[in-house]
XYZ file of C-alpha atoms in Angstrom:
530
model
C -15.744 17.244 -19.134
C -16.030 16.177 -15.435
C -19.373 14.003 -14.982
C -21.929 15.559 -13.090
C -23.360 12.669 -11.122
C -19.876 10.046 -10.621
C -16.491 10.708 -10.375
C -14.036 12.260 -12.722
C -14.043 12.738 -16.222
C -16.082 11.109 -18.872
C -13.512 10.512 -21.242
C -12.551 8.029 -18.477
C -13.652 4.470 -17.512
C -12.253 1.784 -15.481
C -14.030 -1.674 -17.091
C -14.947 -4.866 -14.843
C -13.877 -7.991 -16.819
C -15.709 -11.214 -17.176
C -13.919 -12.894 -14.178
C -14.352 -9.771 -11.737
C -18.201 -9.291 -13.077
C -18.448 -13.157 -12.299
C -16.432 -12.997 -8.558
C -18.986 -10.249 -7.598
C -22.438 -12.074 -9.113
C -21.021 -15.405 -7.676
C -21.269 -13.325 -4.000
C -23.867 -10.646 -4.079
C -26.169 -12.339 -7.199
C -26.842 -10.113 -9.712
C -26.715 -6.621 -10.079
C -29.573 -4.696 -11.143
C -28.891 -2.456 -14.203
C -30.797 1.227 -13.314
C -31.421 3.825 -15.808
C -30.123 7.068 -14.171
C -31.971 10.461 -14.692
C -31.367 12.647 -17.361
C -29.392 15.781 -16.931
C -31.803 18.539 -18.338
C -34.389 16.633 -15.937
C -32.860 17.700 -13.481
C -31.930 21.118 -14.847
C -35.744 21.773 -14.774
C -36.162 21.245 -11.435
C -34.070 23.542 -9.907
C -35.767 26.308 -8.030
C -34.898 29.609 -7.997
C -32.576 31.410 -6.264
C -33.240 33.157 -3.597
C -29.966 35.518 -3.735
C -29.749 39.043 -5.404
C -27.812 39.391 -8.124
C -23.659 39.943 -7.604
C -20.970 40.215 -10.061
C -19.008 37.235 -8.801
C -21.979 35.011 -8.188
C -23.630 32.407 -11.013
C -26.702 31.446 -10.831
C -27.326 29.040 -13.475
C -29.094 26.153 -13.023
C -26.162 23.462 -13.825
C -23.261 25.929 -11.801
C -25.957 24.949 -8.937
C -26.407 21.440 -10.111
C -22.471 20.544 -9.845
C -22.144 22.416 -6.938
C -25.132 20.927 -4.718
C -23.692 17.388 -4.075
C -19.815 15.958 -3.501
C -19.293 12.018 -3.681
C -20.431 9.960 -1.224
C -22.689 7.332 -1.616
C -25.801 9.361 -0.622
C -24.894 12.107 -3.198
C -24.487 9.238 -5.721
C -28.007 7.648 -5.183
C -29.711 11.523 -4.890
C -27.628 12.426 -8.213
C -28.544 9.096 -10.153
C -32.219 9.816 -9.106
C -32.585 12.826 -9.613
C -33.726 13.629 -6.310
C -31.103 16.149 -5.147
C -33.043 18.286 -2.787
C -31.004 21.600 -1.914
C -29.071 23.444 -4.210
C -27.190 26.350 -3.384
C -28.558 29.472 -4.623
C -25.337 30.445 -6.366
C -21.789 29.664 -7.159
C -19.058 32.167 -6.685
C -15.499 32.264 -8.241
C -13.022 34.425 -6.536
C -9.734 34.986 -8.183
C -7.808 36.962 -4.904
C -8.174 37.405 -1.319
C -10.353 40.816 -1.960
C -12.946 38.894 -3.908
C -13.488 36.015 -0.786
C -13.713 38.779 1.484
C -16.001 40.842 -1.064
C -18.186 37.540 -0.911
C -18.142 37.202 2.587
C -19.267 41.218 3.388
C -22.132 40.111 0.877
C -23.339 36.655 1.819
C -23.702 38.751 5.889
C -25.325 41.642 3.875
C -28.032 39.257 2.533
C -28.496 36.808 5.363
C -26.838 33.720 3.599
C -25.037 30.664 4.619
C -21.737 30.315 3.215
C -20.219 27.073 1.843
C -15.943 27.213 0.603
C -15.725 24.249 -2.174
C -11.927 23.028 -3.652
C -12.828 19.923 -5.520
C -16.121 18.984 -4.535
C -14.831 15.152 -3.835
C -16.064 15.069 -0.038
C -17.447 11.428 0.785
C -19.035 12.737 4.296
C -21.102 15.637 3.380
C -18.837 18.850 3.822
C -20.344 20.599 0.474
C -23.652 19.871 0.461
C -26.184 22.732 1.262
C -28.610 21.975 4.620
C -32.235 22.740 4.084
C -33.364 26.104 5.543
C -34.746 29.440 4.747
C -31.836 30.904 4.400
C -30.280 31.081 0.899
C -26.786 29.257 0.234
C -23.539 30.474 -1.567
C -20.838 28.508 -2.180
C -17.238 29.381 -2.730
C -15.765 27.352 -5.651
C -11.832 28.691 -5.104
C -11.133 26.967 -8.685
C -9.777 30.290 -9.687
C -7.264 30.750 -7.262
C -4.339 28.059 -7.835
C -1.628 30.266 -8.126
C 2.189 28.969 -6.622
C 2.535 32.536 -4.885
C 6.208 32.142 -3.642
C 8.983 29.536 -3.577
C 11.765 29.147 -0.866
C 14.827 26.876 -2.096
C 16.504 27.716 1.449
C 13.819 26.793 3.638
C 11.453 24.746 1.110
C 8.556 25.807 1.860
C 6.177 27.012 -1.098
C 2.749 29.204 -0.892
C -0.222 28.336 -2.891
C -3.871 29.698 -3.359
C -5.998 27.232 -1.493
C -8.043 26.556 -4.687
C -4.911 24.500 -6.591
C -5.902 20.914 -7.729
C -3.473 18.330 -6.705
C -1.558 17.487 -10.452
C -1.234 20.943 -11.016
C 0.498 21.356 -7.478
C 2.870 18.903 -8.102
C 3.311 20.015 -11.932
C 4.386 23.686 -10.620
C 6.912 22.293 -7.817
C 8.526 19.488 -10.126
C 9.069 21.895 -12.582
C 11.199 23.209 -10.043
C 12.823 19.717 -8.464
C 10.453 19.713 -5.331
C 7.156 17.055 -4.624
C 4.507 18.080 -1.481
C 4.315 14.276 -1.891
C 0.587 14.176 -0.986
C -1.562 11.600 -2.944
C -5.163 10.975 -1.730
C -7.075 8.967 -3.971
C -8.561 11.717 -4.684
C -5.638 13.527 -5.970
C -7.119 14.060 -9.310
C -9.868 16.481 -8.675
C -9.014 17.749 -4.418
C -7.231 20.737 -3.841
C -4.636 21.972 -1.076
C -7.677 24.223 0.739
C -9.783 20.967 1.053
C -6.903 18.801 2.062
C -6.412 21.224 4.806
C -9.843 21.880 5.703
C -10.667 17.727 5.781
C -6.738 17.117 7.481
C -6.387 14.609 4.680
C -4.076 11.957 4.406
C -1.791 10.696 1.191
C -1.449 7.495 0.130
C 2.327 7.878 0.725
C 1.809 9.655 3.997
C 4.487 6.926 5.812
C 7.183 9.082 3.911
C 6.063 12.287 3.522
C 4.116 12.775 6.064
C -0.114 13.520 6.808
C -1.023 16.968 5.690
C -0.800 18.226 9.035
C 3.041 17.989 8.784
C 3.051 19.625 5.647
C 0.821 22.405 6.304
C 3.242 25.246 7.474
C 0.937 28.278 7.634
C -1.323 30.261 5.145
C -3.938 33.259 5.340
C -7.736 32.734 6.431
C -10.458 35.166 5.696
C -13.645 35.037 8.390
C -16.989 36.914 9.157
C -14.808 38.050 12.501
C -11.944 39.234 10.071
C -8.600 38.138 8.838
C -5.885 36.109 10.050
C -2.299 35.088 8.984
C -0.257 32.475 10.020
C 3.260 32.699 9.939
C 5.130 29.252 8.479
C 7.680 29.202 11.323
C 10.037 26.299 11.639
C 8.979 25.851 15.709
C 7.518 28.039 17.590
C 6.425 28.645 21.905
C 4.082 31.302 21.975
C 0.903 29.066 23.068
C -1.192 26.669 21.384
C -0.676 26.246 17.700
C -3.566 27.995 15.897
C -3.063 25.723 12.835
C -4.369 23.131 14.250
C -7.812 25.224 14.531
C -7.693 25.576 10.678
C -6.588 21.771 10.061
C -10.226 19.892 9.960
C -11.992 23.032 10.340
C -14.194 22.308 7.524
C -15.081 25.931 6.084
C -16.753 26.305 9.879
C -13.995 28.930 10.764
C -13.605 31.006 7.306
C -12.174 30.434 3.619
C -8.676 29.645 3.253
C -7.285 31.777 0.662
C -3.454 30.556 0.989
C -1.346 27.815 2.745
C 2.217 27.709 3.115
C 3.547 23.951 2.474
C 6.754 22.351 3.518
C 8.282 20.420 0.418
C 10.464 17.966 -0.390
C 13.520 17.335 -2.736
C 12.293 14.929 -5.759
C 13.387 11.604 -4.434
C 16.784 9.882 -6.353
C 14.515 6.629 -6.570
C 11.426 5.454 -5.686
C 10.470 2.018 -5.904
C 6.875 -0.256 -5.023
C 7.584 -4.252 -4.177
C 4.494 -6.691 -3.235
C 5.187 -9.511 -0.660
C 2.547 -12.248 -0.160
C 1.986 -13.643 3.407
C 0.445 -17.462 4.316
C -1.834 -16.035 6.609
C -3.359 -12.343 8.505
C -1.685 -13.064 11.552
C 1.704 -13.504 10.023
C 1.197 -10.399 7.665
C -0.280 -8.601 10.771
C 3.188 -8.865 12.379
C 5.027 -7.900 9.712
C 3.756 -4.815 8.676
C 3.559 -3.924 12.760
C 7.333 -4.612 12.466
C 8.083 -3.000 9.342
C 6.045 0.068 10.613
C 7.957 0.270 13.851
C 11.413 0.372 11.961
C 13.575 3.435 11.014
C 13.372 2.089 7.556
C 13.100 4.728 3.720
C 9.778 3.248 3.317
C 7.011 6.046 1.906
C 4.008 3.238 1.505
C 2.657 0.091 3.618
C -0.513 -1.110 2.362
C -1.523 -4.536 3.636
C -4.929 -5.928 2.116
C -6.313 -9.058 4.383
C -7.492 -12.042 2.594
C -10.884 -10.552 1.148
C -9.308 -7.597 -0.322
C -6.414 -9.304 -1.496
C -9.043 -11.962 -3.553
C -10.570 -9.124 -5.142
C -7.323 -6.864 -6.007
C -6.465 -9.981 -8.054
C -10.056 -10.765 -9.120
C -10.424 -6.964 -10.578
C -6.651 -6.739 -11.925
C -6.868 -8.717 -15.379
C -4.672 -10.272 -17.259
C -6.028 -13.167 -16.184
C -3.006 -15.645 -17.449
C -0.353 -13.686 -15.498
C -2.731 -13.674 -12.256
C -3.121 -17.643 -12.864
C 0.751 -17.846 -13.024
C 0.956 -15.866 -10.333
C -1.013 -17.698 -7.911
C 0.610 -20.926 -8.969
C 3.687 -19.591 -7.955
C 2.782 -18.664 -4.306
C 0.821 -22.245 -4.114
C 4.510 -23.658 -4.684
C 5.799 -21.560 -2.072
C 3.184 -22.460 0.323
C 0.527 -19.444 0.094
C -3.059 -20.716 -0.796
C -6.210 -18.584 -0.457
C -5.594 -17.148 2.693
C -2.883 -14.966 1.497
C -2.419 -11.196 1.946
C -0.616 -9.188 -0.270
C 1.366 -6.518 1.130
C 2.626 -3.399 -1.101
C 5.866 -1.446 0.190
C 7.122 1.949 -1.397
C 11.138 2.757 -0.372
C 11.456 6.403 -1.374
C 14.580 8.730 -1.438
C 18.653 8.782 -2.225
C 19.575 5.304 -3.727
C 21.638 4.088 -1.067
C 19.121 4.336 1.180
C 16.747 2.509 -0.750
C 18.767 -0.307 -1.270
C 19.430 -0.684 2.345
C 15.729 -0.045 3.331
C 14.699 -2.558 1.015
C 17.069 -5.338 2.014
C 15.673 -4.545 5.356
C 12.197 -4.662 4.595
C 12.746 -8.380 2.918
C 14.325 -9.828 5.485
C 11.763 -8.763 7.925
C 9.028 -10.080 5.507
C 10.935 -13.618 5.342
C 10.593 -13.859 8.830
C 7.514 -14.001 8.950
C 7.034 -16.477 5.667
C 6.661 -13.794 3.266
C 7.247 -14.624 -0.901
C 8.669 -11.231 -2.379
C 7.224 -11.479 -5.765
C 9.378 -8.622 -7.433
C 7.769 -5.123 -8.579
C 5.736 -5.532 -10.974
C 2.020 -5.479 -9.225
C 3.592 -2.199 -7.065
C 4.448 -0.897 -10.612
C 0.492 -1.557 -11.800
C -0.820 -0.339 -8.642
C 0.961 2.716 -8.973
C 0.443 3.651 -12.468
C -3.344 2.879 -12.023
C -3.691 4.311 -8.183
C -5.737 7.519 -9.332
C -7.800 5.461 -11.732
C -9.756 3.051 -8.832
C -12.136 5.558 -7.938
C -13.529 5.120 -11.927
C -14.180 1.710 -10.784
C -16.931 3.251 -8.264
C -18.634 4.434 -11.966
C -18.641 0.536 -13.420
C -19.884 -1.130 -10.424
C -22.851 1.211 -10.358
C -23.600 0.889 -14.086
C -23.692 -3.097 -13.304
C -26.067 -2.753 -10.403
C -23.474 -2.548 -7.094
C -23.355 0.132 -4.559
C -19.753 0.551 -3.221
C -18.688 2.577 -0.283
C -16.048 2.742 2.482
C -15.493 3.142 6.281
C -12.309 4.078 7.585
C -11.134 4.354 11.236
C -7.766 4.342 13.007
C -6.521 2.791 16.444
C -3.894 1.079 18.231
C -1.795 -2.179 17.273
C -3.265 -3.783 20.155
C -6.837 -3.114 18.904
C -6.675 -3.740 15.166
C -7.664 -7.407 14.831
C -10.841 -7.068 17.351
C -11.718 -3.953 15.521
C -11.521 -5.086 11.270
C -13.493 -8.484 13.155
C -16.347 -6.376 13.551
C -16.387 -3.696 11.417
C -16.601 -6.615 8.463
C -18.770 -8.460 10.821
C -21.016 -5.480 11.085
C -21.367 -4.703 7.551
C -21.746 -8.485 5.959
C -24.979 -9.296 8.557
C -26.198 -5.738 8.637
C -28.416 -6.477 5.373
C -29.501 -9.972 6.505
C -33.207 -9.160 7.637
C -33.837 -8.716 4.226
C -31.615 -11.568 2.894
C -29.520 -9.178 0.784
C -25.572 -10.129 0.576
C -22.884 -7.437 1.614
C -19.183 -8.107 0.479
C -16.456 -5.910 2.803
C -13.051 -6.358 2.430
C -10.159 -4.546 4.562
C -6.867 -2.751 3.889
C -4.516 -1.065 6.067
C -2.956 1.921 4.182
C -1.313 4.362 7.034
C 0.547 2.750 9.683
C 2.276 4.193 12.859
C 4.631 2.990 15.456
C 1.488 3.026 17.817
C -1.320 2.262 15.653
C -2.870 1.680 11.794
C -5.482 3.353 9.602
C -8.351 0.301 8.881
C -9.731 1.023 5.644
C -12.633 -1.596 4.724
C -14.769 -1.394 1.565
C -18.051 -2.472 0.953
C -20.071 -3.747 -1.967
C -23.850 -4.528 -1.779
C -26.718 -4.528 -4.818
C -28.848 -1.482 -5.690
C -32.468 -1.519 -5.172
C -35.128 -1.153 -7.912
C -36.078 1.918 -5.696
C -33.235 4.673 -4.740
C -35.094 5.391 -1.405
C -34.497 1.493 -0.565
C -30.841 1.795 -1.753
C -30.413 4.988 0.598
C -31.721 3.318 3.725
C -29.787 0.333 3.154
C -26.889 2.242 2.716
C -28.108 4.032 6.390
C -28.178 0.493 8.362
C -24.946 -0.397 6.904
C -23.243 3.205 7.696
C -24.676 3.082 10.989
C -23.776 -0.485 11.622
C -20.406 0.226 10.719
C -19.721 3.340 12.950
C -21.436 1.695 16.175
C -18.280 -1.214 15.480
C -15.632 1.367 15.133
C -16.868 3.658 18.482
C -17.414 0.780 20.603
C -14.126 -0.759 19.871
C -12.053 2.525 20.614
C -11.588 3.733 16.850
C -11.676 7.014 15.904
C -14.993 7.698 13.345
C -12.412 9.525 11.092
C -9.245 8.626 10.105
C -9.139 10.898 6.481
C -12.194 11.579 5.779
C -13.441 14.260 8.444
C -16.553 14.754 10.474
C -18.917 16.581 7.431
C -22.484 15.217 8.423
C -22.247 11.531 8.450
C -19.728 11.657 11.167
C -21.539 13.638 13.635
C -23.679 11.456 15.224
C -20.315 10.062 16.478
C -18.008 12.801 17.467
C -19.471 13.306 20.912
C -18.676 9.924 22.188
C -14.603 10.817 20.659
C -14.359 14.449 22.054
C -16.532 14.882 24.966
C -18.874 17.166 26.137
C -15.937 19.946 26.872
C -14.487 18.917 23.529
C -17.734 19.753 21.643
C -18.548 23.184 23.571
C -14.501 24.266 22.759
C -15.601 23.305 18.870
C -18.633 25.549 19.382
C -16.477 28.443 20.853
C -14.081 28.663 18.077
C -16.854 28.801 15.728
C -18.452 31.423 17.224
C -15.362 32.964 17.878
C -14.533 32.984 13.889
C -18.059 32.995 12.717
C -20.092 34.934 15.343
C -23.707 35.030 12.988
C -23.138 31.431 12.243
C -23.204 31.471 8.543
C -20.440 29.526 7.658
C -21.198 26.140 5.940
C -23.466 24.950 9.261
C -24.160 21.533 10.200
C -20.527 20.411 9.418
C -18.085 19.544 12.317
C -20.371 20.587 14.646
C -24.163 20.642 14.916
């Protein structure tokens, strides 16, 4: 069963070892251990709803419960306190494109705000129901994961928006074909949400973001219904996908997309490489991600993050062997380890990996062979568990993520982790932020940085720290020429931002559209746009 306040399911659990439990006391101090609210605790509080009754619409307490929150650290502390706030009135389940627009004819008929759900795994605030008057329904499109057609010729395959990620990929390997798009949260999101968010997979370098792969699909809307043809190229005016990509429910439900897929690759391999120092890793992976090279993965962690990869990895004897190794070959504790994924036909593989090497020598780096690109693959869907552990021993974890140019990437991780580390300091609490850089381009890279910092005896203190921190965090990445989103959309947290990024003609287009889409305003407001 999928745990109703952390991620996943609670059959599974990512343990912290003695040495990682000791790395994080030895810089944060001690975590304290909360006890977390009871489940029918909060059942009883739930108010009711404010809806009338509808054949397609549940209003049970716990449907309510599960559906009132997604995953960010916010919903976390509210969730482990008990102190949700607003629940949406009901739950829906549509199974077909007559049901959504069923629901839509009666969430206008009633006055309601509508909210479309896939997996419920937003870290920004896209599900969660603003406090008003008005009653809230949300959409759960669980139902609809149907693979609708199949094109061998022109591979391109049509889903319902509500399939999960494994059983996407399930359905087209069955038939030789990947979409080849792994978030993190790959477990539990679903091709409407990837859409909606414009997400990005963790092996995006090869097969591309999800705005590549998005070919077309069919959107119902208070203003009505619109298709969008999957052509190959097309001249007839601005591309009206890319109103749908990072729309964010504000526009209408998407009931299908059309995907462009991919050939399961002859090989695919994952290699680490371990760099003396950031600046000499830095240039690397620049290089590496300027090349015509088979690669489907760079992820370089800096020093910090590469400290506590190992730290949190186990098998403590092989990690010890391990770093004696590098020490011979002249990397100490400044490494960085660097993880590389060559994807496609076997020859090209080959070639793109002898490529890659010899690049990495140049710049000092110690190829250390497959085996930690094996592990990190295998357990790549499993790290989010990890969020679950840290809690349980006391630590609040979250993440910032931002993309800019090469030229601006240094500067930019500087104060981001600069930001975050002092931003607790008035009241002499510790904040540990490490860095990654998971989706490079020929102009630019993603900067991903993670932070850990203890809870508070009091959830309202561990909220506003979390608030300083955010904020702190987001002021770095605007005033340093970052975008505030690089995967994980706008939702709430990010609007405070998104004026300085799009302007004041950007925001009033943003408006239009909605309006244009949405003309009452009902769907999910507050998100995108205020």
């Amino acid at each position: 069963m999928r745990r109703w306040n952390g991620w996943g399911l609670d059959t599974i659990n990512y343990p912290l070892t003695r040495e990682a439990l000791a790395f994080l006391e030895a810089r944060l101090g001690t975590g304290a251990r909360l006890k977390d609210t009871e489940l029918e605790d909060v059942l009883r509080a739930v108010p009711s709803s404010r809806l009338p009754a509808h054949p397609l619409v549940d209003s049970s307490p716990v449907e309510r419960l599960m559906h009132a929150r997604g995953q960010s650290l916010p919903d976390w502390i509210a969730l482990r306190a008990g102190r949700i706030g607003v629940f949406p009135d009901g739950v829906a389940y549509p199974a077909s494109r007559a049901d959504v627009r069923d629901l839509i004819r009666y969430a206008a008929s009633v006055n309601a705000h509508l909210i479309p759900y896939g997996g419920g795994t937003s870290v920004v605030g896209h599900v969660n129901p603003g406090g008003s008057d008005t009653p809230v329904l949300t959409i759960d499109m669980s139902r609809m994961q149907r693979l609708r057609h199949l094109s061998r010729a022109s591979r391109l395959a049509t889903f319902e928006a509500g399939v999960a990620g494994p059983i996407l990929e399930a359905r087209l390997r069955a038939d030789g074909y990947t979409l080849g798009h792994f978030p993190q949260s790959f477990e539990l999101s679903t091709l409407g949400g990837w859409v909606a968010t414009r997400s990005s997979g963790q092996q995006s370098r090869g097969y591309g973001r999800i705005e590549q792969l998005f070919a077309g699909g069919h959107l119902e809307c208070p203003a009505g219904s619109m298709e969008l043809p999957p052509f190959p190229a097309s001249a007839t005016g601005p591309d009206l996908r890319s109103i749908i990509l990072g729309s964010e429910g504000r526009m209408g439900v998407l009931t299908d997309a059309t995907v462009r897929i991919t050939a399961l690759p002859e090989r695919e391999d994952f290699h680490a490489i371990f760099f003396p120092t950031w600046e000499r890793a830095l240039a690397a992976t620049r290089q590496l991600s300027q090349g015509n090279l088979s690669l489907s993965l760079l992820r370089l962690s800096a020093p910090g993050e590469t400290a506590i990869t190992l730290a949190l990895a186990g098998h403590a004897q092989a990690i010890s062997a391990l770093e004696r190794f590098l020490s011979l070959r002249g990397i100490g504790a400044d490494k960085c380890m660097l993880l590389l994924g060559f994807t496609g036909q076997e020859s090209m593989v080959n070639a793109g990996r002898r490529e890659a090497l010899a690049i990495a020598r140049k710049y000092k780096g110690v190829h250390t062979g497959r085996t930690l690109g094996k592990q990190w693959h295998k357990g790549r869907f499993r790290v989010p568990y990890l969020r679950n552990t840290l809690w349980e021993a006391g630590y609040a974890v979250d993440t910032v993520e931002t993309a800019v140019d090469w030229d601006r990437v240094p500067a930019l991780i500087v104060a981001v982790e600069q930001a975050l580390r002092t931003g607790l300091a008035e009241i002499e609490e510790r904040v540990h932020a490490t860095t990654h850089l998971s989706h490079t381009y020929p102009s630019g890279s993603s900067i991903y940085t993670t932070y850990l910092y203890r809870l508070a005896p009091d959830p309202e203190e561990t909220l506003r720290r979390w608030r300083v921190l955010k904020a702190a965090a987001s002021r770095a990445i605007v005033s340093h020429g970052g975008t505030i989103s690089h995967q994980h959309g706008v939702g709430t947290d990010h609007l405070p931002y998104l004026q300085k990024e799009k302007g004041t003609l950007g925001i009033e287009t943003l408006h239009t559209l909605c309006k244009q889409f949405d003309p009452s305003g009902m769907m999910n407001p507050g998100k995108l746009v205020d």
